[in-house]
PDB file of C-alpha atoms and ligand atoms in Angstrom:
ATOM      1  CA  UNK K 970    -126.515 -12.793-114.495  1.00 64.00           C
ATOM      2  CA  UNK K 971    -127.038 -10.519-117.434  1.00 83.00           C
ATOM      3  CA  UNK K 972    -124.902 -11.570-120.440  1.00 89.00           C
ATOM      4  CA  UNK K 973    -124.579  -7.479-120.744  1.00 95.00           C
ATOM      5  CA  UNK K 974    -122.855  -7.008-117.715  1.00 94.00           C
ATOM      6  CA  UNK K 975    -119.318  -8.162-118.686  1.00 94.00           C
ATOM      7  CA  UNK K 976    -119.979  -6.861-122.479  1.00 96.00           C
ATOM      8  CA  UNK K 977    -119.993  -3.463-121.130  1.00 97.00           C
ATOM      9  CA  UNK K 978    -116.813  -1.142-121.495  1.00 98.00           C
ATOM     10  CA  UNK K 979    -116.335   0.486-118.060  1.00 97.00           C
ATOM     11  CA  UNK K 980    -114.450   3.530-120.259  1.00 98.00           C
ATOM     12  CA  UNK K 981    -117.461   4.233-121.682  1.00 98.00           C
ATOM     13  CA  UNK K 982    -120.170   5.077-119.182  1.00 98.00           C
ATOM     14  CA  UNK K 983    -122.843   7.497-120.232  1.00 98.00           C
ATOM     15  CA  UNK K 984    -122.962  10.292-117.671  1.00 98.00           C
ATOM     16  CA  UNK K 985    -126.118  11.152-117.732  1.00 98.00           C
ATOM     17  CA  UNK K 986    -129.160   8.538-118.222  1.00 98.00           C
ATOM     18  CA  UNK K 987    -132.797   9.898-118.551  1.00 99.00           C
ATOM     19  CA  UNK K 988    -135.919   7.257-118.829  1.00 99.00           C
ATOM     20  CA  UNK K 989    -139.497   7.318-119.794  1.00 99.00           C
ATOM     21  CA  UNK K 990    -140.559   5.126-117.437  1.00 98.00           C
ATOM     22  CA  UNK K 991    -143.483   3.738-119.362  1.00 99.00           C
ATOM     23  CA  UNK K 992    -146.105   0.776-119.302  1.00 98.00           C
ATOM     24  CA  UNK K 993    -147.248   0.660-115.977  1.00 98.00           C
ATOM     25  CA  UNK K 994    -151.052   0.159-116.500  1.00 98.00           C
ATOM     26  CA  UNK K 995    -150.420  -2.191-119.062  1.00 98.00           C
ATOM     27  CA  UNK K 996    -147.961  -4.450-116.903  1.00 98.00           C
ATOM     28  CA  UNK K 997    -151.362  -4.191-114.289  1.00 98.00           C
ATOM     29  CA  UNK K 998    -153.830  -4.636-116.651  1.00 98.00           C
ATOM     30  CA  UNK K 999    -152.399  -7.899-118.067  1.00 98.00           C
ATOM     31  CA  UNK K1000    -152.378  -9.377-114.918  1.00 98.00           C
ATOM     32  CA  UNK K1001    -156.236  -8.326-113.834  1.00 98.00           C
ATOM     33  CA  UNK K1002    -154.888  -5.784-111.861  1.00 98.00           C
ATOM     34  CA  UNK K1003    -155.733  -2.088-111.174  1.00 98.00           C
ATOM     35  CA  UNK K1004    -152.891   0.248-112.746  1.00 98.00           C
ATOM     36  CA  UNK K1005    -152.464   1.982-109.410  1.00 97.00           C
ATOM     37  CA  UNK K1006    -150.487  -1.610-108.945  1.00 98.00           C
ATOM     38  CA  UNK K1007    -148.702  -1.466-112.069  1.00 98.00           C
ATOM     39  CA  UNK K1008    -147.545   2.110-110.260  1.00 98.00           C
ATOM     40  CA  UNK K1009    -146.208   0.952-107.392  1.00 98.00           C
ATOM     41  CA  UNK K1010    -144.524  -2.287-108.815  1.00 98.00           C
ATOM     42  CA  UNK K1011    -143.028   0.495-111.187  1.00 98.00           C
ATOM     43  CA  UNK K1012    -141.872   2.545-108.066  1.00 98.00           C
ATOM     44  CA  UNK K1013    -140.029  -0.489-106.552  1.00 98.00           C
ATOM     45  CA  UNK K1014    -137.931  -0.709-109.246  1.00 98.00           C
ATOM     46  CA  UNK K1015    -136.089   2.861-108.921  1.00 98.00           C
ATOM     47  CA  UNK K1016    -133.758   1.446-105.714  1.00 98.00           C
ATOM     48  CA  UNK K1017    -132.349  -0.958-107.513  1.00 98.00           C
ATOM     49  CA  UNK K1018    -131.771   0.887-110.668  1.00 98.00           C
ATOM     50  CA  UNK K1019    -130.174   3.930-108.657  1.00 98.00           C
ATOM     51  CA  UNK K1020    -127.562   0.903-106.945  1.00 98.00           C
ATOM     52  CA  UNK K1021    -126.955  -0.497-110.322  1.00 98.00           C
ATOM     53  CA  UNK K1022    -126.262   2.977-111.704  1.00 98.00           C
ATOM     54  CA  UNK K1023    -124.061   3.827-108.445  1.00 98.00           C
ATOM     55  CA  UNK K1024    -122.252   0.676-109.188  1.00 98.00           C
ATOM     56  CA  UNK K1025    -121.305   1.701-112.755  1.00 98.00           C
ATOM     57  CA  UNK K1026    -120.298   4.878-111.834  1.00 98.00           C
ATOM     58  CA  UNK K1027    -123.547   6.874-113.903  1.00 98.00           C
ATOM     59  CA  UNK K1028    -123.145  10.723-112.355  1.00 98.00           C
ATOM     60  CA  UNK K1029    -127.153  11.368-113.041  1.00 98.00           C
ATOM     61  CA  UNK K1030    -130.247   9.540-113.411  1.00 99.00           C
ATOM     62  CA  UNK K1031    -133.604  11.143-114.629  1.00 99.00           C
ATOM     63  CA  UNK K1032    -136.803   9.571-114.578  1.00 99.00           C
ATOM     64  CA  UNK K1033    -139.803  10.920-115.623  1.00 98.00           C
ATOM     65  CA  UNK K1034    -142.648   9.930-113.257  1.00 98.00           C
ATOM     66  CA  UNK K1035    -145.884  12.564-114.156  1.00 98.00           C
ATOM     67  CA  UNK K1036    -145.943  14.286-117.245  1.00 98.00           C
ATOM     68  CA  UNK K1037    -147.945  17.737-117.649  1.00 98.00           C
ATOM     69  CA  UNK K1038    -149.992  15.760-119.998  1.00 98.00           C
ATOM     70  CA  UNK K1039    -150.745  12.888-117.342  1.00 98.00           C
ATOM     71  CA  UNK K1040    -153.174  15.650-115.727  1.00 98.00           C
ATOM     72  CA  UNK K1041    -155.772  14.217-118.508  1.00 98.00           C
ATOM     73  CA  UNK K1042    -156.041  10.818-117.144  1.00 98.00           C
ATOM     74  CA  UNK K1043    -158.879  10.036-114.463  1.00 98.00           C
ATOM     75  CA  UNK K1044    -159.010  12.060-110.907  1.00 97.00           C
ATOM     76  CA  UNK K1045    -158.746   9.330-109.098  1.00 98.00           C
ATOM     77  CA  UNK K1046    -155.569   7.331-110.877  1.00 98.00           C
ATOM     78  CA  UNK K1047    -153.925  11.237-110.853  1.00 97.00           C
ATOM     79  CA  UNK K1048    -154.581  11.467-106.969  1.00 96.00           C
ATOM     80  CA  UNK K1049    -153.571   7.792-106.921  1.00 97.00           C
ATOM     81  CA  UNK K1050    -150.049   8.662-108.716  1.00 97.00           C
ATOM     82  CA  UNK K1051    -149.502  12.067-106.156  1.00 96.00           C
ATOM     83  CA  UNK K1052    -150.356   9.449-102.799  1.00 95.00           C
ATOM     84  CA  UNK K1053    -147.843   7.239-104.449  1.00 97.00           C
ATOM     85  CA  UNK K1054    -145.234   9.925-104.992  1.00 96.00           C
ATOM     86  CA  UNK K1055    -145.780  11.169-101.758  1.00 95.00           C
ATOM     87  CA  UNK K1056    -145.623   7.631 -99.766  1.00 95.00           C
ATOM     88  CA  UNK K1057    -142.226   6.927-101.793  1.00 96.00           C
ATOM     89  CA  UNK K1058    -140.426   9.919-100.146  1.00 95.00           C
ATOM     90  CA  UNK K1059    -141.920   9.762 -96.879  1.00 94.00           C
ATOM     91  CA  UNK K1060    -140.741   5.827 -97.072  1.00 95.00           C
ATOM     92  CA  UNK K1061    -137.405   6.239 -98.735  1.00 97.00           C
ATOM     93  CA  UNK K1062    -135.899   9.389 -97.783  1.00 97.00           C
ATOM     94  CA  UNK K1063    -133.699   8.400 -95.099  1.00 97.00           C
ATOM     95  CA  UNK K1064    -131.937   5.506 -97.469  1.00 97.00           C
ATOM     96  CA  UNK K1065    -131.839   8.337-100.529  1.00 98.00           C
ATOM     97  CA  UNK K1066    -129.367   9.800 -97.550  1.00 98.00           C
ATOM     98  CA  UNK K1067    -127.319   6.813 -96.550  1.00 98.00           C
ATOM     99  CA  UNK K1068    -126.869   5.885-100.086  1.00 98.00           C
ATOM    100  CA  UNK K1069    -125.669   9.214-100.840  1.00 98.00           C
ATOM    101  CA  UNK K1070    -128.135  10.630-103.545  1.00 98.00           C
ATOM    102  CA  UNK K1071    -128.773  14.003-104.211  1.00 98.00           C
ATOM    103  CA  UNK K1072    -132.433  14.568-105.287  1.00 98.00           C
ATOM    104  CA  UNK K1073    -133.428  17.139-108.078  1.00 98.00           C
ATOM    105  CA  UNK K1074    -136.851  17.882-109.316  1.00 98.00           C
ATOM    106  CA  UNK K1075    -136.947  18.973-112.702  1.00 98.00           C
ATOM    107  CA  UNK K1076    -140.871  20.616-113.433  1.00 98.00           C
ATOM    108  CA  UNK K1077    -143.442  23.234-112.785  1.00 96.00           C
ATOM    109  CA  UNK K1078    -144.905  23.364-109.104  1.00 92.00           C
ATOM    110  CA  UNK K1079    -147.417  25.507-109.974  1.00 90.00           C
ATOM    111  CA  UNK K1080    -150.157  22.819-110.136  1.00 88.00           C
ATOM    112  CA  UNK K1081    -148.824  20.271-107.832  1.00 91.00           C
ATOM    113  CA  UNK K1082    -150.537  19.555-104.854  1.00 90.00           C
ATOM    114  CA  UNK K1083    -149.105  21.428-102.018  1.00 93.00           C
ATOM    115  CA  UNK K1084    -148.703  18.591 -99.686  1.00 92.00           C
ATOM    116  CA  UNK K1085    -146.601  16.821-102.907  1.00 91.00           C
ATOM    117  CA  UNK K1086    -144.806  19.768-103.229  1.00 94.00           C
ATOM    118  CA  UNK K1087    -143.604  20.147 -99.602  1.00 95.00           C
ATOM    119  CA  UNK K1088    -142.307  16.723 -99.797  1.00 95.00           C
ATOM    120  CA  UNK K1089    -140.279  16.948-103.124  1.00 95.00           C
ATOM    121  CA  UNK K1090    -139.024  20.018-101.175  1.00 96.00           C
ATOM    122  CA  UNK K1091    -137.860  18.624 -98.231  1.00 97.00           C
ATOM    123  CA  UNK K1092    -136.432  15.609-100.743  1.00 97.00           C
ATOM    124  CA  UNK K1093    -134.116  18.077-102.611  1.00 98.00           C
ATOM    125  CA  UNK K1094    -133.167  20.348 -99.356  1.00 98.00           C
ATOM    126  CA  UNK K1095    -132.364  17.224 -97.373  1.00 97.00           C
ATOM    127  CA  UNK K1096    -129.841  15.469-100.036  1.00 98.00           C
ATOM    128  CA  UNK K1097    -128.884  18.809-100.970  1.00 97.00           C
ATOM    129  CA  UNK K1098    -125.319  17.755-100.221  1.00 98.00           C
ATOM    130  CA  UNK K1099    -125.495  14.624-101.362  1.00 98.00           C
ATOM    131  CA  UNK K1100    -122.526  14.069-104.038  1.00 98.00           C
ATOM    132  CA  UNK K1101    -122.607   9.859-105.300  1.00 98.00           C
ATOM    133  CA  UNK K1102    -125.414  10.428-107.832  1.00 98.00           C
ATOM    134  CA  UNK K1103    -128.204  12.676-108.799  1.00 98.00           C
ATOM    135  CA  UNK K1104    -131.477  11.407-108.893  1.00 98.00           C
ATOM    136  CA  UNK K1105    -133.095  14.089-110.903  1.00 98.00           C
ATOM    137  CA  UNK K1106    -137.245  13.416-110.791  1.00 98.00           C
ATOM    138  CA  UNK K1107    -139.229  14.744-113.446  1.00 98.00           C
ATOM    139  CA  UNK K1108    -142.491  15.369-112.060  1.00 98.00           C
ATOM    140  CA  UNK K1109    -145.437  17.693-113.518  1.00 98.00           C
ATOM    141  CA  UNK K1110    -142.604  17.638-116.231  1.00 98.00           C
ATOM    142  CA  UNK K1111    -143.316  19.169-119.993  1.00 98.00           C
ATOM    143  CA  UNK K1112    -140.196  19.520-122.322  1.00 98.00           C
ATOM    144  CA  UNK K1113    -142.117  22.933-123.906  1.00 98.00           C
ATOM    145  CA  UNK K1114    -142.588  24.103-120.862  1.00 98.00           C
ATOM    146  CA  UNK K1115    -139.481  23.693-119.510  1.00 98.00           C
ATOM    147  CA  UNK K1116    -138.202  25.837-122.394  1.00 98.00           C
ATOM    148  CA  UNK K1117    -141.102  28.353-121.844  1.00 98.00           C
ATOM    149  CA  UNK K1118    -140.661  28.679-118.056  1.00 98.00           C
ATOM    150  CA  UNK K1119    -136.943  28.539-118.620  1.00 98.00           C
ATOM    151  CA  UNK K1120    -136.901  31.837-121.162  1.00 98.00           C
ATOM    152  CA  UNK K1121    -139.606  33.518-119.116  1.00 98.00           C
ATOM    153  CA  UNK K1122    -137.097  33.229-116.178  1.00 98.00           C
ATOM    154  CA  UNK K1123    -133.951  34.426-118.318  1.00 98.00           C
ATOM    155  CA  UNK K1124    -136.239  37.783-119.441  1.00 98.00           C
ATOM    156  CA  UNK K1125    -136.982  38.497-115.523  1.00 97.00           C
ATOM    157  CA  UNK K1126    -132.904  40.072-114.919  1.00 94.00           C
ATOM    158  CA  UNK K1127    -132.306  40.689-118.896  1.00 97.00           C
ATOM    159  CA  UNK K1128    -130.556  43.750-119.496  1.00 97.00           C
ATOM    160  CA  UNK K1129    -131.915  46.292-122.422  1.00 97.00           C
ATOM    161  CA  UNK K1130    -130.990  44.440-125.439  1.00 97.00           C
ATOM    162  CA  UNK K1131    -129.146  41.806-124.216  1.00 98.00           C
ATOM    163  CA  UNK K1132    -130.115  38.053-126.840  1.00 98.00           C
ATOM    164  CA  UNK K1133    -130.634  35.271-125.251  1.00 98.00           C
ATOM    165  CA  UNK K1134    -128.056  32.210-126.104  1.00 98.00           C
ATOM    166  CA  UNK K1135    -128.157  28.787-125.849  1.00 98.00           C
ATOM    167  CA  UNK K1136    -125.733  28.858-123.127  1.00 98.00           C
ATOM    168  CA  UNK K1137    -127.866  31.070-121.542  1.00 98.00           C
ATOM    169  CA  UNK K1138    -130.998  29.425-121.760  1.00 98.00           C
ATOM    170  CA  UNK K1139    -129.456  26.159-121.032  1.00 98.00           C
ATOM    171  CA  UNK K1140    -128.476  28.162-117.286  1.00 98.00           C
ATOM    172  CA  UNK K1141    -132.371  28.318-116.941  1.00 98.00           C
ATOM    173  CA  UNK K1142    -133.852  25.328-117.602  1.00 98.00           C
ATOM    174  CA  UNK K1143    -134.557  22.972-114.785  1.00 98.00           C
ATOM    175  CA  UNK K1144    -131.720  20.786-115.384  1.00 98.00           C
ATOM    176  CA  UNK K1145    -129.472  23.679-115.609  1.00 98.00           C
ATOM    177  CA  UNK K1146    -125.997  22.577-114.416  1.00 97.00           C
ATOM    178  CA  UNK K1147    -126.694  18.604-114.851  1.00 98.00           C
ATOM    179  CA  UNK K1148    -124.396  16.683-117.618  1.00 96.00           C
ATOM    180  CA  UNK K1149    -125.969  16.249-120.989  1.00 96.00           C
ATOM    181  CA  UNK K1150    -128.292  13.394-121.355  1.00 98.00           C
ATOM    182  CA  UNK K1151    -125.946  10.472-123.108  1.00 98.00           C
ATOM    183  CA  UNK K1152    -128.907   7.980-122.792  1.00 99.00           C
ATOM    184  CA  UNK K1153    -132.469   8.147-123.203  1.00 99.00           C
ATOM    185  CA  UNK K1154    -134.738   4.762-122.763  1.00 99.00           C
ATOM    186  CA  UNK K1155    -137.953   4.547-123.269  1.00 99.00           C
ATOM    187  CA  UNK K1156    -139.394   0.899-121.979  1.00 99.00           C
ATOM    188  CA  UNK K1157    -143.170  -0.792-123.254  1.00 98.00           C
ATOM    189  CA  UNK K1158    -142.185  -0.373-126.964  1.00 98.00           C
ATOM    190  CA  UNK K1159    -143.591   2.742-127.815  1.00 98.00           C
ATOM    191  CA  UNK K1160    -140.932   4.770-130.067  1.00 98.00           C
ATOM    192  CA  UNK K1161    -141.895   8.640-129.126  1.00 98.00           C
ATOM    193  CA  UNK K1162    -140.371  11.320-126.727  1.00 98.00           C
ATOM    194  CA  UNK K1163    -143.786  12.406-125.114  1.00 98.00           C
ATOM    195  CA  UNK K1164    -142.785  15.609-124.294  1.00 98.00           C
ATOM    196  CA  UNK K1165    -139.898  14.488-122.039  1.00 98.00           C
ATOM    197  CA  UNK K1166    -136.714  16.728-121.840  1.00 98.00           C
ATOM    198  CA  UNK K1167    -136.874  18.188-125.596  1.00 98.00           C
ATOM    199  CA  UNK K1168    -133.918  20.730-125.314  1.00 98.00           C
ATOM    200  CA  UNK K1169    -131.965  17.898-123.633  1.00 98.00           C
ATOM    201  CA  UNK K1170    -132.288  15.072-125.538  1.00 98.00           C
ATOM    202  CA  UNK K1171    -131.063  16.552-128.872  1.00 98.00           C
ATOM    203  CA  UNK K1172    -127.593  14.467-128.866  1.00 98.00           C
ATOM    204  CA  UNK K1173    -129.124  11.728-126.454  1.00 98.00           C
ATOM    205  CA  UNK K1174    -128.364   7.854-127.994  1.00 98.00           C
ATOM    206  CA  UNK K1175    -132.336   6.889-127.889  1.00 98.00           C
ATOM    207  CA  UNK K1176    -132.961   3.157-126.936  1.00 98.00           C
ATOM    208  CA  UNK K1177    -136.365   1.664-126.976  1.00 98.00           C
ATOM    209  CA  UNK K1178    -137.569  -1.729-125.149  1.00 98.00           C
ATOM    210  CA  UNK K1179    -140.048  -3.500-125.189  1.00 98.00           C
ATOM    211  CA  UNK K1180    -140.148  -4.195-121.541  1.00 98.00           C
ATOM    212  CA  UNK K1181    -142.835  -2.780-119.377  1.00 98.00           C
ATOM    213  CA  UNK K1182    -141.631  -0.646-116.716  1.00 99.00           C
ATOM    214  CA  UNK K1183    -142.463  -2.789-113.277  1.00 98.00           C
ATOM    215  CA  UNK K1184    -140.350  -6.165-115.261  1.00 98.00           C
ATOM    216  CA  UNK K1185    -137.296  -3.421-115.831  1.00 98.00           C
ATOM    217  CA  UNK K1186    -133.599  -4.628-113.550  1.00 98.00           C
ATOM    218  CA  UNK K1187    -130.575  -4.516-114.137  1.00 97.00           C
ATOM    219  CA  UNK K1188    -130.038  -6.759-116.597  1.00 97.00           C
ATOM    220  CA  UNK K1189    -131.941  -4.358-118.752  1.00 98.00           C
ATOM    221  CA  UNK K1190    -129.925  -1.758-117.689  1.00 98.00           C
ATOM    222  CA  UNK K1191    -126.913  -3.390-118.501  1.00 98.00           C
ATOM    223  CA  UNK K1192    -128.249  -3.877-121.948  1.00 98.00           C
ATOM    224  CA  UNK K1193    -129.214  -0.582-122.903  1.00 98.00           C
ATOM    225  CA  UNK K1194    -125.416   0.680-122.074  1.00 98.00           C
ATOM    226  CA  UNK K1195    -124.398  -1.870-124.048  1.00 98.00           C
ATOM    227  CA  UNK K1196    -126.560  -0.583-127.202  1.00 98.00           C
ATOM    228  CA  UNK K1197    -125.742   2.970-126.153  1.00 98.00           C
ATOM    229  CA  UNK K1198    -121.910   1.586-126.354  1.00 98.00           C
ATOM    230  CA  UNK K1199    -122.168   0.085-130.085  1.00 98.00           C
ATOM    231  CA  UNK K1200    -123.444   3.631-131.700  1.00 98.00           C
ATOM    232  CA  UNK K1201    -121.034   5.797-133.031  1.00 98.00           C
ATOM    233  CA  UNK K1202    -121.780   9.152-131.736  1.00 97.00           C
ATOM    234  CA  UNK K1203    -120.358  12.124-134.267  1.00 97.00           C
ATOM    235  CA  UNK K1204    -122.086  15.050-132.711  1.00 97.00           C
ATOM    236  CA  UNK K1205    -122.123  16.774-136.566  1.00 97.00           C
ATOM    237  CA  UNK K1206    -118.096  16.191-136.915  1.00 97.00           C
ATOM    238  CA  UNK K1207    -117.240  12.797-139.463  1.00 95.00           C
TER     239      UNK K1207
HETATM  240  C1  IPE B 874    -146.065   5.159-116.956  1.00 85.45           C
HETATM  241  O1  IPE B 874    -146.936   4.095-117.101  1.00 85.45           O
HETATM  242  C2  IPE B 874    -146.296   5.908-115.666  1.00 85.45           C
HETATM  243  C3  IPE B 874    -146.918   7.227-115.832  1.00 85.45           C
HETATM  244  C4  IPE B 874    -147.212   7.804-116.949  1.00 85.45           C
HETATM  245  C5  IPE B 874    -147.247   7.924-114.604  1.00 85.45           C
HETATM  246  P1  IPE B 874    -148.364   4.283-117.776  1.00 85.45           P
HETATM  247  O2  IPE B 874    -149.345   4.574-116.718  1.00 85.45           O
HETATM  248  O3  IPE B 874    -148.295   5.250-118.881  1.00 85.45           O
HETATM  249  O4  IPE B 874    -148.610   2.824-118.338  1.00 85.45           O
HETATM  250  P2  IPE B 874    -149.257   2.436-119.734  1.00 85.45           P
HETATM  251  O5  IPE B 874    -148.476   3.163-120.781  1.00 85.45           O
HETATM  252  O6  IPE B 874    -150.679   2.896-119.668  1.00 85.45           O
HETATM  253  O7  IPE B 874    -149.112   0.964-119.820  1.00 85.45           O
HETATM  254  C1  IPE B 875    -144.860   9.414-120.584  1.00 85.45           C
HETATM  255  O1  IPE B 875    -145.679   8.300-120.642  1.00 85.45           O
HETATM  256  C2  IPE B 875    -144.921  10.020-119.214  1.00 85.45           C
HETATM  257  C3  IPE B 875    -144.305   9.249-118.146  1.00 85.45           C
HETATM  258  C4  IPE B 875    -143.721   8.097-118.233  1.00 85.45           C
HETATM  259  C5  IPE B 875    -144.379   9.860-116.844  1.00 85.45           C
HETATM  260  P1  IPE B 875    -147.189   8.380-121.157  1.00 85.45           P
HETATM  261  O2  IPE B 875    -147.729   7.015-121.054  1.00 85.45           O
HETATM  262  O3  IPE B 875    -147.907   9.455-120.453  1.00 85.45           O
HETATM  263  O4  IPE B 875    -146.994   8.829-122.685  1.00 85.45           O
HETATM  264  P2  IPE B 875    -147.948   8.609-123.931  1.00 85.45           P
HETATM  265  O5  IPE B 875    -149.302   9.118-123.542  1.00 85.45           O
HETATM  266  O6  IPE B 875    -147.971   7.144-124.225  1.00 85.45           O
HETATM  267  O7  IPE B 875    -147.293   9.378-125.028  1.00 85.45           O
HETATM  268 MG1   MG B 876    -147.911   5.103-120.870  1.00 85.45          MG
END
C-alpha cells in the first residue's frame, strides 16, 4: 500500500496526465540484460497504470513510446521497439475494448512502418467509441513537428488573409480536442522535455523521478498526484 494513496485529494484529479516513459535500457542493462527487455518489462507496466488511472477517475493518459529522435538509435533495437509495438496491440486490443479505452495516436505516420501503422489504425478505429479513458500513444512523436505538421494542415483550407490563432492551431495539432496536460512525469531522473508535447506542456505541473520506467506502479503514480496536488498552480493570475 502506497502511503500516497489516501494523501491524495479525490477533488483534485489532474485530467490529463502525459509521461516520458524513460529508462528502459538502463533498467536492462543493470541487470545484464539486452534493452529490448528493459522494453517489454516497460510495456507491461501500461495495464496497470491505465486501471490505476481508471480508478482515479484521470479522463486521458499520454505516453510517449518512440520519439522522432529515437530513429538514431541502432536498426535493430528500432525494429526491435516497432515488433514490440506491434505485438502489444495485436496482444491487448481486445482488453483495451472491455476495459473501455479509447486509443489515440498522437505523431507523424509518414515514416512508420506500414505494417505498425495498420495496427495503430485498427487500435484507434476499433476503440473509437470507447468513452472511460483515452489512452493517447505518442509514437514517431516530435513536439516541433507536431506544431509544423499542425500549421501546415491549418494553411491547406485557410482563407485569403485569414491569421492563424492559438485556438486555431491548437484545433490542428494531434491532440486537438484532448484536455490540457495537468501532469507531466518524466521517470529515470533525467530533468528535460525531449521534444515531447512542447505546445502542450506549457502550464503542465512537471514531476521528475528517479525511477526507471519497467520498476514504475501505482504507488508511483499515486505519488506524483500527490506532488502535482501540493503546487499552487496560478496560470499568470496571483
Ligand atoms: C525509454 O527508455 C523508451 C524509449 C525511448 C523507446 P530508453 O530506451 O530511453 O532507456 P534509457 O534512457 O536508455 O535507459
Ligand atoms: C524520450 O526518451 C523518448 C521516449 C521516452 C519515447 P529518450 O531516452 O529518447 O530521450 P533522451 O535521448 O534521453 O533525451
Ligand atoms: Mg532514455
Amino acid at each position: 500500500m502506497s502511503r500516497y494513496k489516501g494523501l491524495i485529494n479525490p477533488d483534485i484529479i489532474p485530467k490529463h496526465i502525459a509521461i516520458i516513459m524513460d529508462g528502459n535500457g538502463r533498467w536492462a542493462q543493470k541487470r545484464s540484460l539486452p534493452r529490448t527487455e528493459g522494453h517489454k518489462r516497460g510495456a507491461d507496466v501500461i495495464e496497470p497504470l491505465m486501471d490505476a488511472s481508471i480508478k482515479l477517475g484521470i479522463k486521458t493518459v499520454s505516453l510517449f513510446a518512440f520519439s522522432v529522435e529515437n530513429w538514431s538509435r541502432p536498426k535493430l533495437e528500432v525494429k526491435e521497439l516497432w515488433d514490440l509495438l506491434k505485438y502489444y496491440f495485436q496482444n491487448n486490443i481486445e482488453r483495451i475494448k472491455k476495459k473501455n479505452i479509447r486509443i489515440i495516436h498522437s505523431g507523424s505516420t509518414r515514416r512508420l512502418p506500414p505494417s505498425t501503422k495498420k495496427i495503430i489504425q485498427n487500435a484507434v478505429d476499433e476503440t473509437k467509441k470507447n468513452r472511460k479513458i483515452v489512452l493517447n500513444f505518442c509514437v514517431n512523436y516530435g513536439g516541433r513537428q507536431d506544431i509544423v505538421d499542425g500549421v501546415n494542415k491549418w494553411l491547406k483550407n485557410r482563407k485569403p488573409d485569414e491569421q492563424l490563432s492559438v485556438k486555431k492551431l491548437e484545433r490542428n495539432l494531434y491532440t486537438s480536442g484532448l484536455p490540457e496536460v495537468d501532469l507531466m512525469i518524466r521517470t529515470s531522473g533525467e530533468f528535460r522535455i525531449s521534444n515531447f508535447l512542447l505546445w502542450q506542456l506549457a502550464y503542465a505541473e512537471l514531476v521528475f523521478m528517479d525511477v526507471l520506467w519497467p520498476d514504475f506502479n501505482e504507488s508511483h503514480l499515486y505519488e506524483a498526484i500527490y506532488q502535482y496536488q501540493q503546487r499552487e498552480r496560478r496560470f499568470g493570475k496571483i
